[in-house]
Amino acid sequence: MTNLTLPGLLDTDAIRKDFPVLQRLLHDDRPLVYLDNAATSQKPRQVLDVLAAYYEQHNANVHRGVHVLAEEATALYEGARDKVAAFVNAPSRDEVIFTKNASESLNLVANMLGWADEPYRVDADSEIVITEMEHHSNIVPWQLLSQRTGAKLKWFGLTDEGRLDLSNIDELITEKTKVVSFTLVSNLLGTVNPVETIVRRAQDVGALVVIDASQAAPHMVLDVQALEADFVAFTGHKMLAPTGIGVLWGRQELLEDLPPFLGGGEMIETVTMGSSTYAPAPHKFEAGTPPIAQAVGLGAAIDYLSDIGMAEIAAHEHAITEYAVNRLQEVPDLRIIGPNTAVDRGAAISFVLGDIHPHDVGQVLDEQGIAVRVGHHCARPVCLRYGIPATTRASFYLYSTPGEVDALIDGLHHVRNFFG
Amino acid sequence: MKLDSMYQEIILDHYRNPHGKGLRDGDAEVHHVNPTCGDEITLRVRLDGAVVADVSYESQGCSISQASASVLNDLVVGKPVGEAQQIQEAFLELMQSKGQSDGDEDLLEDAVAFAGVSKYPARVKCALLSWMAWKDATAKALAAHPA
């Protein structure tokens, strides 16, 4: 691989030593080129060690029991909540709800609103606004809510360049709109969306704003106060943490007013046979034994990311993305699906290669040790919008190198020769 | 190279020049989708008494799924339904063999080229898409016109 340096790059030689799996050799001793980070990230030794130490030294259930391990486990779990709160600049730690992933976070919001009293209640007179570039996790919960309440579901369309079409924003978001939910960064197109414009309009009509930050939290500075959203959802496993831990941040007064969704242990104040009262947020929304080790692992991942710095990680990924976008366009018959510059764009790049099906592209790349994602990326409406059945997607992270971009380009030339 | 065991020349030939593609009259039509990758096929079966008179299809998908539909067309058109069903079962068995079977070449002819695909769990469904569609459409056609 080449040793090209670009302005803004991190010291990837040092970073990559922290990730055991990146040392793997695949078929015929080829180094792993892991370009599937939008699906899930790899995990550094520092996170793996914290997970092992948790189970080896501290494992207990949280918020009950007075023994040493229970107190340690509770302190570690709640300490992870403090780390998340600081990471997203939440005004209060009590605004951070742990879930199992971003899908659960978004389903939780949809169900809070479906069961809420006025003024939040979504009913047959309400409208819900989402966008055509959402991941299925930010489509289906709203379709379910719409079907169950009779609320009307409306969509922002997309431009040919892969951006949100905001030209009809005033017709889409109206006095009837109860909630607007959209992704900060598209998992398929890579587009970074103009939050402020949408939030302004939503605030003008009194609608709640939900932001899916699954593809943003791992890659950039995330400040829930600056976003001025009401809810922000993301998942841990895309940001160096284990699977099974997600976050829903919500504004405190909303979390106080809105009803719980899942009932069970942990989320109650008192229970009688007649009725129950609920614990204050965030516990009101965390029924049952939570993913304790996973939350602690998320805390360790946040420590790791924060040591490097989210602004520095964003600059690194921007440099890699710009290089990759330019080099991909050197490949004959390659069409990028999404913005073809690095401006307002994340590090996930989807493309089609002539009429070679993405499955075949991915298979031949895999043989060279290059891991990409192929398919509709759980965002099928986007594929339909651009008239394609599927894409190949390369997505980068803090440990990605220009040499890996070069490997991808060489690999794509090989794919063309193979099927040519 | 391992890839060559999946992408045999015979498979690439069928992919580039699929046999019997296009929709024609049929006694039954089905639409099957592989939800994990978006591959789709619309397939029609026309029976002439107890014989498979035609299998016609429109499809989009990877080379494996396209080639598989082409081979299916070659193998079952003109055969008695019972014999075609035996071929379908033999192909299904081959694809579920995880690379442990070479397939019965007398029965499966070109389709034994897919033996290598059976080593790739993510691609087995691609190879089976058209065959499962055919099985489904044939059952419908038989129900409509008992042989």
Coordinates of C-alpha atoms in Angstrom, one line a residue, chain A residues 1-361:
Chain A
M1 CA 0.0 0.0 0.0
T2 CA 1.1 3.6 -0.5
N3 CA 2.0 5.9 2.3
L4 CA 0.3 8.9 0.9
T5 CA -0.3 11.6 3.5
L6 CA -3.2 14.1 3.3
P7 CA -3.8 17.2 5.4
G8 CA -5.8 16.4 8.5
L9 CA -5.0 12.7 8.8
L10 CA -4.6 11.0 12.2
D11 CA -1.7 8.8 13.1
T12 CA -3.4 5.7 11.8
D13 CA -0.3 3.5 12.4
A14 CA -0.7 4.1 16.1
I15 CA -4.5 3.8 16.1
R16 CA -4.6 0.6 14.1
K17 CA -2.4 -1.1 16.7
D18 CA -5.3 -0.7 19.1
F19 CA -7.6 -2.8 16.9
P20 CA -6.7 -6.5 17.0
V21 CA -9.0 -7.5 14.1
L22 CA -7.3 -5.0 11.8
Q23 CA -4.1 -7.2 12.0
R24 CA -6.0 -10.1 10.4
L25 CA -4.9 -11.6 7.1
L26 CA -7.6 -13.1 5.0
H27 CA -7.6 -15.2 1.8
D28 CA -4.0 -15.9 0.6
D29 CA -2.6 -13.7 3.4
R30 CA -4.1 -10.5 2.2
P31 CA -4.5 -7.8 4.8
L32 CA -8.1 -7.0 5.9
V33 CA -9.3 -3.8 4.3
Y34 CA -12.3 -3.0 6.4
L35 CA -14.6 -0.6 4.6
D36 CA -17.9 -1.5 6.2
N37 CA -17.8 0.9 9.1
A38 CA -21.3 2.3 8.4
A39 CA -22.6 -1.1 9.2
T40 CA -20.5 -1.5 12.4
S41 CA -17.1 -0.4 13.6
Q42 CA -14.3 -2.5 14.9
K43 CA -13.5 -2.5 18.6
P44 CA -10.2 -1.3 20.2
R45 CA -8.3 -3.2 22.8
Q46 CA -9.3 -0.5 25.3
V47 CA -13.0 -1.4 25.0
L48 CA -12.4 -5.1 24.9
D49 CA -10.3 -4.9 28.1
V50 CA -13.0 -2.9 29.9
L51 CA -15.6 -5.5 28.9
A52 CA -13.5 -8.3 30.2
A53 CA -12.6 -6.5 33.4
Y54 CA -16.3 -5.8 34.0
Y55 CA -17.3 -9.4 33.8
E56 CA -14.1 -10.7 35.6
Q57 CA -14.3 -8.2 38.5
H58 CA -17.5 -6.4 38.9
N59 CA -20.5 -8.3 37.4
A60 CA -23.7 -7.8 39.3
N61 CA -27.2 -6.4 38.6
V62 CA -27.6 -2.7 38.9
H63 CA -29.8 -0.5 41.2
R64 CA -30.5 -3.3 43.7
G65 CA -28.5 -5.0 46.3
V66 CA -26.2 -3.4 48.8
H67 CA -23.2 -5.7 48.2
V68 CA -19.9 -4.5 46.8
L69 CA -20.3 -5.8 43.3
A70 CA -23.8 -4.4 43.0
E71 CA -22.5 -1.0 44.0
E72 CA -19.6 -1.2 41.6
A73 CA -21.7 -2.3 38.7
T74 CA -24.2 0.4 39.4
A75 CA -21.4 3.0 39.5
L76 CA -20.0 1.8 36.3
Y77 CA -23.3 1.7 34.5
E78 CA -24.3 5.2 35.7
G79 CA -20.8 6.4 35.0
A80 CA -21.3 5.4 31.4
R81 CA -24.4 7.6 31.4
D82 CA -22.3 10.5 32.6
K83 CA -19.9 9.9 29.8
V84 CA -22.7 9.8 27.2
A85 CA -24.2 13.0 28.6
A86 CA -20.8 14.8 28.3
F87 CA -20.2 13.4 24.9
V88 CA -23.4 14.9 23.4
N89 CA -23.3 18.0 25.6
A90 CA -26.6 17.1 27.3
P91 CA -27.8 19.6 29.9
S92 CA -28.6 16.8 32.3
R93 CA -27.5 13.2 32.7
D94 CA -31.1 12.3 33.4
E95 CA -31.9 13.0 29.7
V96 CA -29.8 10.0 28.5
I97 CA -31.8 6.8 28.1
F98 CA -30.0 3.5 27.4
T99 CA -31.7 1.3 24.8
K100 CA -30.4 -1.7 22.9
N101 CA -29.8 0.2 19.6
A102 CA -31.0 3.2 17.5
S103 CA -34.0 1.2 16.2
E104 CA -35.2 0.7 19.8
S105 CA -34.6 4.4 20.5
L106 CA -36.7 5.5 17.6
N107 CA -39.4 3.0 18.3
L108 CA -39.5 4.3 21.9
V109 CA -40.1 7.9 20.8
A110 CA -42.8 6.8 18.4
N111 CA -44.6 4.8 21.1
M112 CA -44.2 7.6 23.7
L113 CA -46.0 9.9 21.2
G114 CA -48.6 7.4 20.3
W115 CA -49.6 6.9 24.0
A116 CA -49.1 10.5 25.1
D117 CA -51.8 13.0 26.2
E118 CA -52.2 16.3 24.5
P119 CA -50.4 18.3 23.4
Y120 CA -48.0 15.6 22.2
R121 CA -50.4 12.9 21.3
V122 CA -50.2 11.7 17.6
D123 CA -53.7 11.0 16.4
A124 CA -55.8 10.9 13.3
D125 CA -55.6 14.6 12.9
S126 CA -51.8 14.7 13.1
E127 CA -49.1 14.6 10.5
I128 CA -45.7 13.0 10.8
V129 CA -42.9 14.1 8.5
I130 CA -39.8 12.0 7.6
T131 CA -37.6 11.8 4.5
E132 CA -37.0 9.5 1.6
M133 CA -33.4 8.9 2.7
E134 CA -34.2 7.4 6.1
H135 CA -32.9 4.0 7.2
H136 CA -35.7 1.6 7.7
S137 CA -35.3 2.1 11.5
N138 CA -36.6 5.7 11.0
I139 CA -39.3 4.7 8.6
V140 CA -41.1 1.7 9.9
P141 CA -41.7 2.9 13.5
W142 CA -43.5 6.0 12.0
Q143 CA -45.4 3.8 9.5
L144 CA -46.6 1.7 12.5
L145 CA -47.6 4.8 14.4
S146 CA -49.4 6.2 11.4
Q147 CA -51.3 2.9 10.8
R148 CA -52.2 2.6 14.5
T149 CA -53.4 6.2 15.0
G150 CA -54.6 7.3 11.5
A151 CA -51.9 10.0 11.4
K152 CA -50.7 11.0 7.9
L153 CA -47.1 10.2 7.1
K154 CA -45.4 12.7 4.8
W155 CA -41.9 12.6 3.2
F156 CA -39.2 15.0 2.1
G157 CA -38.0 14.0 -1.4
L158 CA -34.5 13.9 -2.7
T159 CA -32.7 15.9 -5.4
D160 CA -30.7 14.2 -8.1
E161 CA -27.5 15.2 -6.3
G162 CA -28.5 13.1 -3.2
R163 CA -29.6 16.0 -1.0
L164 CA -32.9 16.7 0.7
D165 CA -35.4 18.6 -1.5
L166 CA -36.4 21.4 0.8
S167 CA -38.3 23.4 -1.8
N168 CA -41.7 22.4 -0.4
I169 CA -40.8 22.5 3.3
D170 CA -43.6 24.8 4.1
E171 CA -46.2 22.5 2.6
L172 CA -44.7 19.4 4.3
I173 CA -44.3 20.8 7.8
T174 CA -47.6 22.5 8.7
E175 CA -49.7 23.3 11.8
K176 CA -50.9 19.7 11.7
T177 CA -47.3 18.3 12.0
K178 CA -46.7 16.8 15.4
V179 CA -43.3 15.3 14.8
V180 CA -40.5 15.6 12.2
S181 CA -37.9 12.8 12.2
F182 CA -34.9 12.8 10.0
T183 CA -31.3 11.5 9.8
L184 CA -28.4 13.8 10.4
V185 CA -26.2 11.8 8.1
S186 CA -27.6 9.3 5.5
N187 CA -26.2 5.8 5.8
L188 CA -26.5 5.2 2.1
L189 CA -25.9 8.6 0.4
G190 CA -23.5 10.0 3.0
T191 CA -25.4 13.3 2.9
V192 CA -25.1 15.6 5.9
N193 CA -28.5 17.2 6.3
P194 CA -29.3 20.9 7.0
V195 CA -30.6 20.5 10.5
E196 CA -31.1 24.2 11.2
T197 CA -33.5 24.8 8.3
I198 CA -35.7 21.9 9.3
V199 CA -35.6 22.6 13.0
R200 CA -36.6 26.3 12.4
R201 CA -39.6 25.3 10.4
A202 CA -40.6 22.6 12.9
Q203 CA -40.3 25.0 15.8
D204 CA -42.4 27.6 13.9
V205 CA -45.3 25.2 13.8
G206 CA -44.7 23.6 17.2
A207 CA -43.7 20.2 16.0
L208 CA -41.3 17.9 17.9
V209 CA -37.9 17.1 16.2
V210 CA -36.4 13.7 16.3
I211 CA -32.9 13.3 14.9
D212 CA -31.4 9.9 13.9
A213 CA -27.7 10.5 14.7
S214 CA -26.6 6.8 14.1
Q215 CA -24.2 7.8 11.3
A216 CA -23.2 11.1 13.0
A217 CA -22.3 10.3 16.6
P218 CA -19.3 8.1 15.7
H219 CA -17.9 10.6 13.2
M220 CA -18.4 14.2 14.4
V221 CA -18.9 16.5 17.3
L222 CA -22.5 15.9 18.4
D223 CA -24.1 18.7 20.5
V224 CA -27.7 18.1 21.3
Q225 CA -28.1 21.7 22.5
A226 CA -26.7 23.1 19.3
L227 CA -29.0 20.8 17.2
E228 CA -32.0 22.2 19.2
A229 CA -33.7 18.8 18.6
D230 CA -36.2 17.3 21.1
F231 CA -34.9 13.7 20.7
V232 CA -31.6 12.3 19.3
A233 CA -31.0 8.6 18.8
F234 CA -27.8 6.7 18.1
T235 CA -26.2 3.3 18.6
G236 CA -23.0 2.2 20.3
H237 CA -21.7 -0.5 18.0
K238 CA -21.0 2.0 15.2
M239 CA -18.8 4.0 17.5
L240 CA -16.3 1.3 18.8
A241 CA -18.7 0.0 21.5
P242 CA -20.2 -3.5 21.7
T243 CA -23.5 -4.3 20.1
G244 CA -26.6 -4.2 22.2
I245 CA -26.4 -0.7 23.5
G246 CA -28.1 2.4 22.1
V247 CA -29.0 5.8 23.3
L248 CA -32.0 8.0 23.2
W249 CA -31.4 11.6 24.4
G250 CA -34.6 13.6 25.1
R251 CA -35.4 17.0 26.5
Q252 CA -36.0 16.7 30.3
E253 CA -39.5 18.3 30.3
L254 CA -40.6 16.0 27.6
L255 CA -39.3 12.9 29.3
E256 CA -41.2 14.0 32.5
D257 CA -44.5 14.5 30.6
L258 CA -44.4 11.5 28.2
P259 CA -45.6 8.1 29.2
P260 CA -43.4 5.0 29.5
F261 CA -43.5 2.4 26.8
L262 CA -42.0 -0.9 28.2
G263 CA -43.1 -1.7 31.7
G264 CA -41.3 -3.9 34.2
G265 CA -38.7 -3.9 36.8
E266 CA -36.4 -0.9 37.3
M267 CA -38.9 1.6 35.8
I268 CA -41.3 1.8 38.8
E269 CA -41.7 3.8 41.9
T270 CA -44.4 1.8 43.6
V271 CA -46.5 -1.1 42.4
T272 CA -49.8 -2.3 43.8
M273 CA -52.3 -4.7 42.2
G274 CA -54.4 -1.7 41.3
S275 CA -51.8 0.5 39.6
S276 CA -48.2 1.7 39.5
T277 CA -46.3 4.9 39.6
Y278 CA -43.1 5.4 37.7
A279 CA -39.5 6.2 38.4
P280 CA -38.3 9.5 37.1
A281 CA -36.6 9.6 33.7
P282 CA -34.4 8.1 32.5
H283 CA -35.3 5.0 34.6
K284 CA -39.0 5.3 33.6
F285 CA -37.9 4.3 30.1
E286 CA -35.4 1.5 31.1
A287 CA -37.6 -1.5 32.0
G288 CA -35.8 -4.6 33.1
T289 CA -32.2 -5.4 33.6
P290 CA -30.4 -3.1 31.1
P291 CA -27.4 -4.0 28.9
I292 CA -24.9 -3.2 31.7
A293 CA -21.6 -4.4 30.3
Q294 CA -22.5 -3.0 26.9
A295 CA -23.2 0.4 28.5
V296 CA -19.8 0.3 30.3
G297 CA -18.2 -0.6 27.0
L298 CA -19.9 2.4 25.4
G299 CA -18.4 4.5 28.1
A300 CA -14.9 3.1 27.3
A301 CA -15.5 3.8 23.6
I302 CA -16.4 7.4 24.3
D303 CA -13.2 7.7 26.4
Y304 CA -11.2 6.4 23.4
L305 CA -12.9 8.7 20.9
S306 CA -12.6 11.7 23.2
D307 CA -8.9 11.1 23.8
I308 CA -8.4 11.4 20.0
G309 CA -11.0 14.2 19.7
M310 CA -14.2 14.1 17.6
A311 CA -13.2 17.2 15.6
E312 CA -9.9 15.5 14.7
I313 CA -11.7 12.3 13.7
A314 CA -14.1 14.4 11.5
A315 CA -11.1 16.1 9.8
H316 CA -9.4 12.7 9.2
E317 CA -12.6 11.3 7.7
H318 CA -13.1 14.3 5.6
A319 CA -9.6 14.0 4.1
I320 CA -10.2 10.3 3.4
T321 CA -13.6 10.9 1.9
E322 CA -12.4 13.7 -0.4
Y323 CA -9.6 11.4 -1.6
A324 CA -11.9 8.5 -2.1
V325 CA -14.6 10.5 -3.9
N326 CA -12.0 11.8 -6.3
R327 CA -10.3 8.4 -6.9
L328 CA -13.6 6.5 -7.3
Q329 CA -14.5 8.9 -10.1
E330 CA -11.4 7.7 -12.0
V331 CA -13.0 4.2 -12.3
P332 CA -14.7 3.8 -15.7
D333 CA -18.5 3.3 -15.5
L334 CA -18.6 4.1 -11.8
R335 CA -21.5 6.3 -10.6
I336 CA -21.6 7.6 -7.1
I337 CA -25.1 7.5 -5.6
G338 CA -25.1 10.6 -3.4
P339 CA -23.0 13.8 -3.4
N340 CA -20.0 13.5 -5.6
T341 CA -17.9 15.9 -3.5
A342 CA -16.8 15.8 0.1
V343 CA -18.8 18.9 1.0
D344 CA -21.5 18.3 3.7
R345 CA -20.9 14.6 3.3
G346 CA -20.0 11.8 5.7
A347 CA -17.6 8.9 5.1
A348 CA -20.1 6.4 3.6
I349 CA -19.9 6.3 -0.2
S350 CA -22.3 4.3 -2.3
F351 CA -21.8 3.6 -5.9
V352 CA -22.8 1.4 -8.8
L353 CA -20.2 0.0 -11.3
G354 CA -21.7 -0.3 -14.8
D355 CA -24.2 -3.1 -14.9
I356 CA -22.2 -5.3 -12.6
H357 CA -24.4 -6.2 -9.7
P358 CA -23.2 -5.0 -6.3
H359 CA -23.3 -8.6 -5.0
D360 CA -20.7 -9.6 -7.6
V361 CA -18.7 -6.4 -6.9

